[in-house]
Coordinates of C-alpha atoms in Angstrom, one line a residue:
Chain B
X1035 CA 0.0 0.0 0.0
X1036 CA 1.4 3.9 -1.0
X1037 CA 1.4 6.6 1.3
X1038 CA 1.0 10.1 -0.4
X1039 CA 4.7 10.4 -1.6
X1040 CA 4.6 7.0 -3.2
X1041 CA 1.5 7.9 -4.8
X1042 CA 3.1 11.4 -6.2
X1043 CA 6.2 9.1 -6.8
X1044 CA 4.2 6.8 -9.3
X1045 CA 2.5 9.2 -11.2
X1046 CA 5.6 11.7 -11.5
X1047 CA 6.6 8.7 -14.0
X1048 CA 3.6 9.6 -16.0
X1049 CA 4.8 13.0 -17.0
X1050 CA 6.5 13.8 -21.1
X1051 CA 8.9 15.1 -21.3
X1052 CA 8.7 18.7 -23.0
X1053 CA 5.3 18.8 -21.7
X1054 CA 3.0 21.7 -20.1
X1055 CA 1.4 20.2 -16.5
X1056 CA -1.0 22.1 -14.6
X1057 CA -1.2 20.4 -10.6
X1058 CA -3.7 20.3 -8.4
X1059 CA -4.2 20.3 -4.4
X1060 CA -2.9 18.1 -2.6
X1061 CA -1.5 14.7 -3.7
X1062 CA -1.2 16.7 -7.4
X1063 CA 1.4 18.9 -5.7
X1064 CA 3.5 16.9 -4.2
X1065 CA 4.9 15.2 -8.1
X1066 CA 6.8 17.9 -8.7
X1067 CA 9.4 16.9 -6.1
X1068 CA 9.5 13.7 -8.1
X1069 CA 10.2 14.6 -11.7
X1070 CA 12.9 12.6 -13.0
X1071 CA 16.0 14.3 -13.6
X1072 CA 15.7 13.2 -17.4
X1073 CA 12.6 14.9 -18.0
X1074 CA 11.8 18.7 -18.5
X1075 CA 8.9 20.0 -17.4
X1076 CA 6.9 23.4 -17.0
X1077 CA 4.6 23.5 -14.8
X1078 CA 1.4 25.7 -15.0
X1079 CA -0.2 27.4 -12.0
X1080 CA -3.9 28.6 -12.9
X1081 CA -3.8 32.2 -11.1
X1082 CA -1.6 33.1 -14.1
X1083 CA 1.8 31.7 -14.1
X1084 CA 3.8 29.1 -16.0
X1085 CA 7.2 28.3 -15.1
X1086 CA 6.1 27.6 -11.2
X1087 CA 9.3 26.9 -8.7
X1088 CA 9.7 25.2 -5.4
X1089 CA 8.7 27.0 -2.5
X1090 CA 10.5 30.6 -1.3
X1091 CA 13.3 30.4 0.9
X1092 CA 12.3 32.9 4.1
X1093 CA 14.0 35.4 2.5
X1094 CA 12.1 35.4 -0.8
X1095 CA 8.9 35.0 0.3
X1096 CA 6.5 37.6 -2.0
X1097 CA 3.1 38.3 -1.2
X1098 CA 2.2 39.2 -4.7
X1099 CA 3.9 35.2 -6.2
X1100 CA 1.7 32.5 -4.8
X1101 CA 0.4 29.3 -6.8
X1102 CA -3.5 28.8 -6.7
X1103 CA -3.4 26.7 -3.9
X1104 CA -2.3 30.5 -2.3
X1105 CA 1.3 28.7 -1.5
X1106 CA 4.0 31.2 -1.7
X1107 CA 6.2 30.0 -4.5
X1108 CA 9.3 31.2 -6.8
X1109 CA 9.2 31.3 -11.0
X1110 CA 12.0 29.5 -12.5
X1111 CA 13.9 31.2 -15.7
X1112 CA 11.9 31.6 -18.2
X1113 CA 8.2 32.0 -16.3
X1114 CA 5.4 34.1 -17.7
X1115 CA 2.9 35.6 -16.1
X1116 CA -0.5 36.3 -17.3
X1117 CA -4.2 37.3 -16.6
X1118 CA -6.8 34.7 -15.6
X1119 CA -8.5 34.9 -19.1
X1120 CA -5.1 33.6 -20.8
X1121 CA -4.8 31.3 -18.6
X1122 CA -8.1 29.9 -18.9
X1123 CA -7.4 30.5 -22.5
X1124 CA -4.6 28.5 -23.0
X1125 CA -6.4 25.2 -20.8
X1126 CA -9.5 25.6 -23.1
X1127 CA -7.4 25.6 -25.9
X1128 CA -5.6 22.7 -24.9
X1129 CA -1.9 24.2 -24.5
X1130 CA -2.0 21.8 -21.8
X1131 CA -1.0 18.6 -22.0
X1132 CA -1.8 17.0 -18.6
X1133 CA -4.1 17.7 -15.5
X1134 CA -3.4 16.2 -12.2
X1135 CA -5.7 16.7 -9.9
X1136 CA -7.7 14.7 -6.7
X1137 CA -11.4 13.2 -6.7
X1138 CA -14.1 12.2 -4.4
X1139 CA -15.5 10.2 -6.5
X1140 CA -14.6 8.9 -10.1
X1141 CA -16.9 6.5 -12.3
X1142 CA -16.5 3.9 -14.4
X1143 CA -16.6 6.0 -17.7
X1144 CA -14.3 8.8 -16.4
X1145 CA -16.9 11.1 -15.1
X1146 CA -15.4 12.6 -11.9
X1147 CA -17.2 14.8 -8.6
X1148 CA -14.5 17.0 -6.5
X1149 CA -16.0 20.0 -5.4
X1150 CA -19.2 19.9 -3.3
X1151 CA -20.8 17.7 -0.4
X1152 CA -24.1 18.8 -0.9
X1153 CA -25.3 20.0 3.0
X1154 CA -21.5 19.2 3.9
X1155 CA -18.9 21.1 2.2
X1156 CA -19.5 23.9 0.0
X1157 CA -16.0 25.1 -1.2
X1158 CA -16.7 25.7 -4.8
X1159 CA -15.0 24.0 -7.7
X1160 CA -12.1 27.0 -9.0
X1161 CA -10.8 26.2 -11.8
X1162 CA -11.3 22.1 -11.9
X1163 CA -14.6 22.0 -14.0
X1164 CA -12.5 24.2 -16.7
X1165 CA -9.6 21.8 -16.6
X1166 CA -11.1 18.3 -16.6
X1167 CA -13.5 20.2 -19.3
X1168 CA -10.5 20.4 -21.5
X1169 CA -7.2 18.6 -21.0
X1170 CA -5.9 16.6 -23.2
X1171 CA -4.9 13.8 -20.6
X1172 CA -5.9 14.0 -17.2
X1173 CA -4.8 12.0 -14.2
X1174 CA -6.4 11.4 -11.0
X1175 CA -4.4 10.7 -7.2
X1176 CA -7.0 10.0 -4.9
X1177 CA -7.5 7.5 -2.0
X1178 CA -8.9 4.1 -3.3
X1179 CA -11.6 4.1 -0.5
X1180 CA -13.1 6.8 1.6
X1181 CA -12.7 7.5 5.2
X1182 CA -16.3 5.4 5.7
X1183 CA -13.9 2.9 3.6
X1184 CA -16.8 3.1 0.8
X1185 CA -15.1 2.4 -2.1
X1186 CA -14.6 5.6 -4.5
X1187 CA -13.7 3.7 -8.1
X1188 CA -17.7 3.5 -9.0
X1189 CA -20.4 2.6 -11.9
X1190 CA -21.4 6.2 -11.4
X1191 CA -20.9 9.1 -8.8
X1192 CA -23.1 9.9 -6.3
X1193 CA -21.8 13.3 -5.7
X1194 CA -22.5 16.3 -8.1
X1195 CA -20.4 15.8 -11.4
X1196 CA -17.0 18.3 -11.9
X1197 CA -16.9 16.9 -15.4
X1198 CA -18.2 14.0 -17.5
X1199 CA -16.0 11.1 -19.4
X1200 CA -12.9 12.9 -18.9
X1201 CA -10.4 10.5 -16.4
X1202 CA -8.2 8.6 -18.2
X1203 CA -6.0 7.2 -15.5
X1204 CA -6.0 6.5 -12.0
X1205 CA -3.7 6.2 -9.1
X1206 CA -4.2 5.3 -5.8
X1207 CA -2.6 3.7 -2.9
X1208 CA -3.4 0.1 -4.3
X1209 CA -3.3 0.5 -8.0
X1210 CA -2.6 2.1 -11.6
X1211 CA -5.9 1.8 -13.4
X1212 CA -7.1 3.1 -16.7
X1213 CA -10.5 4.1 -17.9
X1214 CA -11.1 2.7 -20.8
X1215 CA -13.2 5.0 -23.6
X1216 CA -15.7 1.7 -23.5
X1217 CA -15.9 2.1 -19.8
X1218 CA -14.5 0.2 -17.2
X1219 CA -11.8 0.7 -14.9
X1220 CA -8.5 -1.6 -16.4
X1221 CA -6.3 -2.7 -13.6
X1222 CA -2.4 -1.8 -15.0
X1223 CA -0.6 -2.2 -11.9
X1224 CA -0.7 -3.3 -8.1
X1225 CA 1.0 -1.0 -5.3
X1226 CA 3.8 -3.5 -3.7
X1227 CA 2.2 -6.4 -1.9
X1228 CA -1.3 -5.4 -3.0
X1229 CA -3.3 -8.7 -4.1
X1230 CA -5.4 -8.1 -7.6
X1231 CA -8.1 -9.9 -4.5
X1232 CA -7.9 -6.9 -2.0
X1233 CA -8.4 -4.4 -5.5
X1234 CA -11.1 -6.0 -6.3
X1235 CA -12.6 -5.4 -3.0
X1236 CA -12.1 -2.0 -3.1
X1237 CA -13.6 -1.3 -6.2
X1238 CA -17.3 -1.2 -7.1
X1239 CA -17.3 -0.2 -10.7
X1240 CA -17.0 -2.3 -13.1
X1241 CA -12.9 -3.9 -13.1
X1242 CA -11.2 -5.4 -15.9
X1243 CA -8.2 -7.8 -15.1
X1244 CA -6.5 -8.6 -18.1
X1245 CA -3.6 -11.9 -17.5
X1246 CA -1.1 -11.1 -14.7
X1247 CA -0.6 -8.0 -13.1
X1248 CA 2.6 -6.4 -12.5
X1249 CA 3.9 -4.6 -9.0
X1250 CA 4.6 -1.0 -9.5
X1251 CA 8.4 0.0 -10.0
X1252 CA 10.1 2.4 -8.1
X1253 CA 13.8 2.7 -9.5
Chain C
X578 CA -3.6 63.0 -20.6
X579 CA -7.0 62.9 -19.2
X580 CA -6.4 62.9 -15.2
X581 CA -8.4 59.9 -13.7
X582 CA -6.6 60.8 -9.8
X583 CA -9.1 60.7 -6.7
X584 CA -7.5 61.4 -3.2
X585 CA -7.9 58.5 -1.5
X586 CA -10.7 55.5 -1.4
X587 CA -13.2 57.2 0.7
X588 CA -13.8 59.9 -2.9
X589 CA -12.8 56.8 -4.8
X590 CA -16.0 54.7 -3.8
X591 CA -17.8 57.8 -2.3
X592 CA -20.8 57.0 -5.2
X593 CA -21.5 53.1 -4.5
X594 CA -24.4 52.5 -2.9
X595 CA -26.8 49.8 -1.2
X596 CA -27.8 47.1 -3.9
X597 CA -25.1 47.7 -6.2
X598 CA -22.6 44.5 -8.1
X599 CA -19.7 45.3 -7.3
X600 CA -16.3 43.3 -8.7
X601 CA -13.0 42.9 -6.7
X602 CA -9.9 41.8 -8.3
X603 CA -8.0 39.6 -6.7
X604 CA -7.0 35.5 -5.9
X605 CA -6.9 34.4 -2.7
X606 CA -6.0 37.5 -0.8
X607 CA -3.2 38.4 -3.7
X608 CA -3.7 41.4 -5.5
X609 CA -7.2 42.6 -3.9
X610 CA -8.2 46.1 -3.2
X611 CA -7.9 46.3 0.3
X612 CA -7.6 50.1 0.6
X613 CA -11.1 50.1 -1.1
X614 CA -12.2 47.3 0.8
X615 CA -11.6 49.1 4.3
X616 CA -13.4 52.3 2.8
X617 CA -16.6 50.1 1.8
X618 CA -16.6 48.5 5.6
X619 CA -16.4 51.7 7.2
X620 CA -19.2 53.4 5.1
X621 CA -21.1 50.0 5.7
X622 CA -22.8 49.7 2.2
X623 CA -25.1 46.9 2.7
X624 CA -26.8 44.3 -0.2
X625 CA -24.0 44.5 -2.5
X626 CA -23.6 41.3 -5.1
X627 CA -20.1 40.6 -5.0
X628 CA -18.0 38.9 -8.0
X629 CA -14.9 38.1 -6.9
X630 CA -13.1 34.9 -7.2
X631 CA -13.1 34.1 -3.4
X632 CA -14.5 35.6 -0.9
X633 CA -11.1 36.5 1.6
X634 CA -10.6 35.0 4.9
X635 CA -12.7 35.8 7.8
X636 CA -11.0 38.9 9.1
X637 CA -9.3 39.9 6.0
X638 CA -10.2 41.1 2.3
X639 CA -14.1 40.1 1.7
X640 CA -14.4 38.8 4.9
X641 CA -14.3 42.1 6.2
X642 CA -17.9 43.1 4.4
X643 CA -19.2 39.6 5.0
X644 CA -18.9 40.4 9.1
X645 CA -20.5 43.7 9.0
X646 CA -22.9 41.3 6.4
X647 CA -22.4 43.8 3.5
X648 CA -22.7 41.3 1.0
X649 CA -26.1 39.8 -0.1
X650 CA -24.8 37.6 -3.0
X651 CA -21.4 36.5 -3.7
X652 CA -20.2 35.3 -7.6
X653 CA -17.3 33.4 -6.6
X654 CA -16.0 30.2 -8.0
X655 CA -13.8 28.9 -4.2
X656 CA -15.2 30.2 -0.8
X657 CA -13.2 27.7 1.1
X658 CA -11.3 28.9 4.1
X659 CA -13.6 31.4 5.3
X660 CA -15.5 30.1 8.5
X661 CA -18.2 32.9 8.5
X662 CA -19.0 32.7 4.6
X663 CA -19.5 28.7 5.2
X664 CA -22.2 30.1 8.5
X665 CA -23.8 32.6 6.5
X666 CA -24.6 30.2 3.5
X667 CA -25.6 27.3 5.5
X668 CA -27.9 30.0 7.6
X669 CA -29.5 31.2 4.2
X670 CA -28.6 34.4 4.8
X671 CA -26.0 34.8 2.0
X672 CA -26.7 34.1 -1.5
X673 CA -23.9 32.1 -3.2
X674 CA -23.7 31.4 -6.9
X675 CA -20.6 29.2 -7.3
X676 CA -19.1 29.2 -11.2
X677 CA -16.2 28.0 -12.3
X678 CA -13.0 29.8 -12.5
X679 CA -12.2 30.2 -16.5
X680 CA -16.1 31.1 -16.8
X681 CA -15.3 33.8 -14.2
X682 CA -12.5 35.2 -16.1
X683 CA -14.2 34.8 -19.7
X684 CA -17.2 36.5 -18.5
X685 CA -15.2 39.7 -17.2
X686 CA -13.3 39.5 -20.6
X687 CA -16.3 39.1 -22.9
X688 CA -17.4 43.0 -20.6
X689 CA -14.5 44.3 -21.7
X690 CA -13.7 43.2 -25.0
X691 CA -18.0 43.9 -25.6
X692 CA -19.3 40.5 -26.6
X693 CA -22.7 39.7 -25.0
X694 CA -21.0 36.3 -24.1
X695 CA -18.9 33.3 -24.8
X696 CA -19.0 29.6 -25.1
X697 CA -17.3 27.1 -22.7
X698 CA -16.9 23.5 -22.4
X699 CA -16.5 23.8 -18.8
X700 CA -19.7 23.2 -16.7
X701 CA -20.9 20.5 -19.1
X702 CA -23.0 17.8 -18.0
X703 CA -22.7 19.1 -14.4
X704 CA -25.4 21.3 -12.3
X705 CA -23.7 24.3 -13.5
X706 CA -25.3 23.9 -17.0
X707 CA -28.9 23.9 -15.7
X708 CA -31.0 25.8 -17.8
X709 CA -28.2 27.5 -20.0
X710 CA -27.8 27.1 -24.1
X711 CA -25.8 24.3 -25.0
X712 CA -24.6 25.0 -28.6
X713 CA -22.2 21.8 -30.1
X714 CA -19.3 22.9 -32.0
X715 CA -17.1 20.4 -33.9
X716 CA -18.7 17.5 -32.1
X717 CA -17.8 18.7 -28.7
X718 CA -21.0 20.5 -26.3
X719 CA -20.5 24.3 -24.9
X720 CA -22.4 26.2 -22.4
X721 CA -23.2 29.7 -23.4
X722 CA -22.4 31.9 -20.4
X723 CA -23.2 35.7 -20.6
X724 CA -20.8 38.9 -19.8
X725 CA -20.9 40.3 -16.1
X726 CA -22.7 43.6 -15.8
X727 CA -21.3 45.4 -13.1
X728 CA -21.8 48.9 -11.6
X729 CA -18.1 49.3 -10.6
X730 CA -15.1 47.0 -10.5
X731 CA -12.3 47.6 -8.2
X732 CA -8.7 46.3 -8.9
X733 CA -5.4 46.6 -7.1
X734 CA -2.3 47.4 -9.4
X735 CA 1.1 47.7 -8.6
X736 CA 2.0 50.7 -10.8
X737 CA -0.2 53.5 -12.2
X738 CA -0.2 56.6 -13.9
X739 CA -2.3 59.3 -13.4
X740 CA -3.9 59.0 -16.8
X741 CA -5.3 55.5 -15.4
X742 CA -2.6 52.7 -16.9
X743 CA -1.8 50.5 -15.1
X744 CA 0.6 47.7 -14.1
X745 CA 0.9 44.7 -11.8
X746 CA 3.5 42.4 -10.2
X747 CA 3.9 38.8 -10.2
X748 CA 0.6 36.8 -9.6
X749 CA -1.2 40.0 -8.3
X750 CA -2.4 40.6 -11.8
X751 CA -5.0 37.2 -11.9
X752 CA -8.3 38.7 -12.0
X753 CA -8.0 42.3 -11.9
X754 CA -6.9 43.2 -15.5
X755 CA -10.2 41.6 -17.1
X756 CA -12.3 42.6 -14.1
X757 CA -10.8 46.4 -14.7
X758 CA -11.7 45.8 -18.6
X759 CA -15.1 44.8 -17.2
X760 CA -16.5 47.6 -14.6
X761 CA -19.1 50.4 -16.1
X762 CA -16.6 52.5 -13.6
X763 CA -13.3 51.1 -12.6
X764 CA -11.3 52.2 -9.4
X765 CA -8.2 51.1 -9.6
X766 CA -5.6 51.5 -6.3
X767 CA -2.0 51.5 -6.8
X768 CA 1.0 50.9 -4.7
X769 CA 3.1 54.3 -6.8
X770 CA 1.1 56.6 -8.7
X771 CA 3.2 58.3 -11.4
X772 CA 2.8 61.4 -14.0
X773 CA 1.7 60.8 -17.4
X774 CA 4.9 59.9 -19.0
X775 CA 6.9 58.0 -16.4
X776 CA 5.7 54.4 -17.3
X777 CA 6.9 52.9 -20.1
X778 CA 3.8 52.1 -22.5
X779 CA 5.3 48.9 -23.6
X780 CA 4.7 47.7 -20.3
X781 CA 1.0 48.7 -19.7
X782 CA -1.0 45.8 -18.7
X783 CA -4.2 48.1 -18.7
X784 CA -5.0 51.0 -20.6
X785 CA -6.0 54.1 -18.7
X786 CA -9.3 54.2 -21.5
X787 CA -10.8 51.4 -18.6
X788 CA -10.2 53.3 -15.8
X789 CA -11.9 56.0 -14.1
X790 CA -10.9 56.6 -11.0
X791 CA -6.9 55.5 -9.5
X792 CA -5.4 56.6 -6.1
X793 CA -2.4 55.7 -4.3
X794 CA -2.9 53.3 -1.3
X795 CA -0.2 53.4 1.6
X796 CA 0.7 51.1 4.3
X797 CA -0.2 47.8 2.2
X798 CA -0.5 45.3 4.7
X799 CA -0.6 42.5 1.6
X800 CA -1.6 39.8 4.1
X801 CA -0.5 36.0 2.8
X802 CA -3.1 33.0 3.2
X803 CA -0.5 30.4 2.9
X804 CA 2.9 31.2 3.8
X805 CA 5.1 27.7 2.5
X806 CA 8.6 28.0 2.3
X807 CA 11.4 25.4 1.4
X808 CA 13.8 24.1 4.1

């Protein structure tokens, strides 16, 4: 089973190179400590920057340079900064190529809910209905199972939709799954001394288990 | 140069009144007016429909107006982190209507650039399209979403010139160039407030033709939400 790290770890092999990633909250953020030293990346903030850093030290700490999870940050050489209408702009026009982000909930045939509890937790949904609306490959970290241990790989969602038939992979602390454009969730990979048994416990859509699956690699 | 200088934010608002939309630049707590803000707590305008990105924090930015319950209606597409927003909506007594972020932006821009409205993908399929046009374009569905109309919009700018250009710094720019393309009058408040002449017009983010109103702010306090720094 993955912790948070391992989880960022796994998908951080997911990532072009020469490719535009926008991350979200969360798990999301955490990848870019793991991009692999081969690989170059620019990474895409939605408040209007491309060319995101790490984190300031003390001394650079700016009021006016944060990410849109409102984390101070740094730009790297070569960052832009623009208005939130270009940078919605370039995400609808698919300048993009992969979104990151977490779910409550995702179903079957890649519809995914990550912004409201109705009666629970209103927060809105910023800029993640734009995103899944239009990136050309997004990827979802998430928990397998919720805290209630409900499992939250489904047929469909329960919770109000952030975008429909839009997931295409999905890693969690048990498994690499894909959603196939047929629907179905396509087991790729087990987390370390997962059994394909306990992933098929903890899934309720529909699972697809093609010959033998392999452990994740962590080299 | 048409001069567009007020002395402070107290002339700068002085013609906003009960009921009006009002649009604050600003994400997070980065890059909003908070001059302007102070000025509409301590004149205590009340039912004003805010749209703003987020809604501040409970004693900063938005927050402010939301304590002295200013604010009948926010447009806002996060509210998280903001205790008495989440009592106020739960209570019924504010009116939230939650949209996402690039429909925000696009519908600021489509006020300023003059188009009645644009089309977007995002929404689609989710309670957010409820009872809007759905047009399909190339095989793929879009939600027609119409420009803001808003009495004034009030942006925060780094620099600014007396004729009513301005510019901004870093990630403080996010919302407030469209939303200061977007206001029927636009107050803009500025960190240095130059002469006609001493800001170089390549770098104009915002031509002083949007602007009405601009004063110098002092004593920024420029609060951060989520101070993270490296090791």
């Amino acid at each position: 089973m993955l912790d948070k790290e391992a989880i960022a770890k796994r998908i951080a092999q997911e990532i072009q190179n020469n490719s535009y990633v926008n991350l979200g909250i969360g798990i999301p953020t955490l990848v870019a400590n793991y991009i692999p030293k081969n690989i170059q990346v620019c990474f895409q903030s939605e408040n209007g920057l491309l060319g995101m850093g790490p984190f300031p030290r003390e001394i650079e700490v700016d009021a006016d340079l944060i990410n849109a999870g409102k984390q101070t940050i740094t730009m790297l050489p070569g960052a832009a900064i623009f208005d939130s209408a270009m940078s919605f702009g370039m995400i609808h026009a698919q300048k993009i190529d992969l979104t990151i982000l977490g779910a409550m909930e995702v179903s079957e045939n890649g519809d995914i809910a990550n912004w409201k509890i109705p009666g629970k937790m209103v927060k809105g949904m910023g800029g993640a209905m734009d995103l899944v609306a239009s990136a050309k490959n997004i990827i979802v970290a998430m928990q397998h199972v919720n805290k209630a241990g409900e499992s939250k790989l489904l047929q469909a969602c329960t919770l109000p939709l952030t975008g429909i038939r839009c997931v295409k992979k999905i890693v969690t602390e048990l498994a690499v799954l894909a959603v196939l454009p047929e629907g179905g969730f396509k087991l790729l990979e087990r987390a370390p001394g997962v059994s394909v048994e306990a992933i098929k416990k903890a899934t309720l859509g529909k699972l697809i288990i093609e010959g033998q699956i392999p452990e994740m690699s962590f080299d | 140069m048409i001069n567009k200088k007020v002395a402070n934010a107290e002339e700068a608002i002085n013609d906003i009144k009960d009921g009006d939309t009002l649009m604050l630049g600003g994400f997070g707590l980065c890059g909003i007016p908070e001059k302007c803000i102070a000025a509409l707590v301590s004149k205590g305008i009340k039912n004003l429909t805010c749209i703003s990105n987020n809604a501040g924090v409970d004693d900063f930015g938005i927050g402010l107006m939301l304590q002295q319950k200013q604010v009948k209606k926010m447009v806002s597409s996060y509210v998280g982190e903001n205790a008495e927003f989440e009592r106020q909506l739960l209570s019924g007594e504010l009116d939230v209507e939650l949209i996402p972020q690039g429909t925000l932006a696009f519908r600021c821009m489509a006020a300023g650039y003059g188009m009645p409205a644009i089309f977007t993908p995002a929404g689609i399929g989710t309670e957010v399209a409820i009872g809007k046009e759905v047009r399909n374009f190339n095989g793929k569905d879009y939600l027609l979403e119409k420009a803001f109309e808003a009495n004034f919009a009030i942006v925060k700018a780094w620099k600014g010139d007396t004729a009513g250009n301005l510019i901004f710094k870093a990630t403080s720019r996010n919302f407030n160039t469209v939303m200061a393309m977007a206001g029927r009058i636009t107050i803009a408040e500025v960190e240095e407030l130059v002469e006609p002449g001493e800001l170089d017009p390549n770098q104009i983010h915002v031509p002083g033709i949007y602007v009405h109103r601009i004063f110098k702010g002092s004593d920024y306090e420029k609060r951060i939400e989520k101070k993270t720094t490296s090791i």
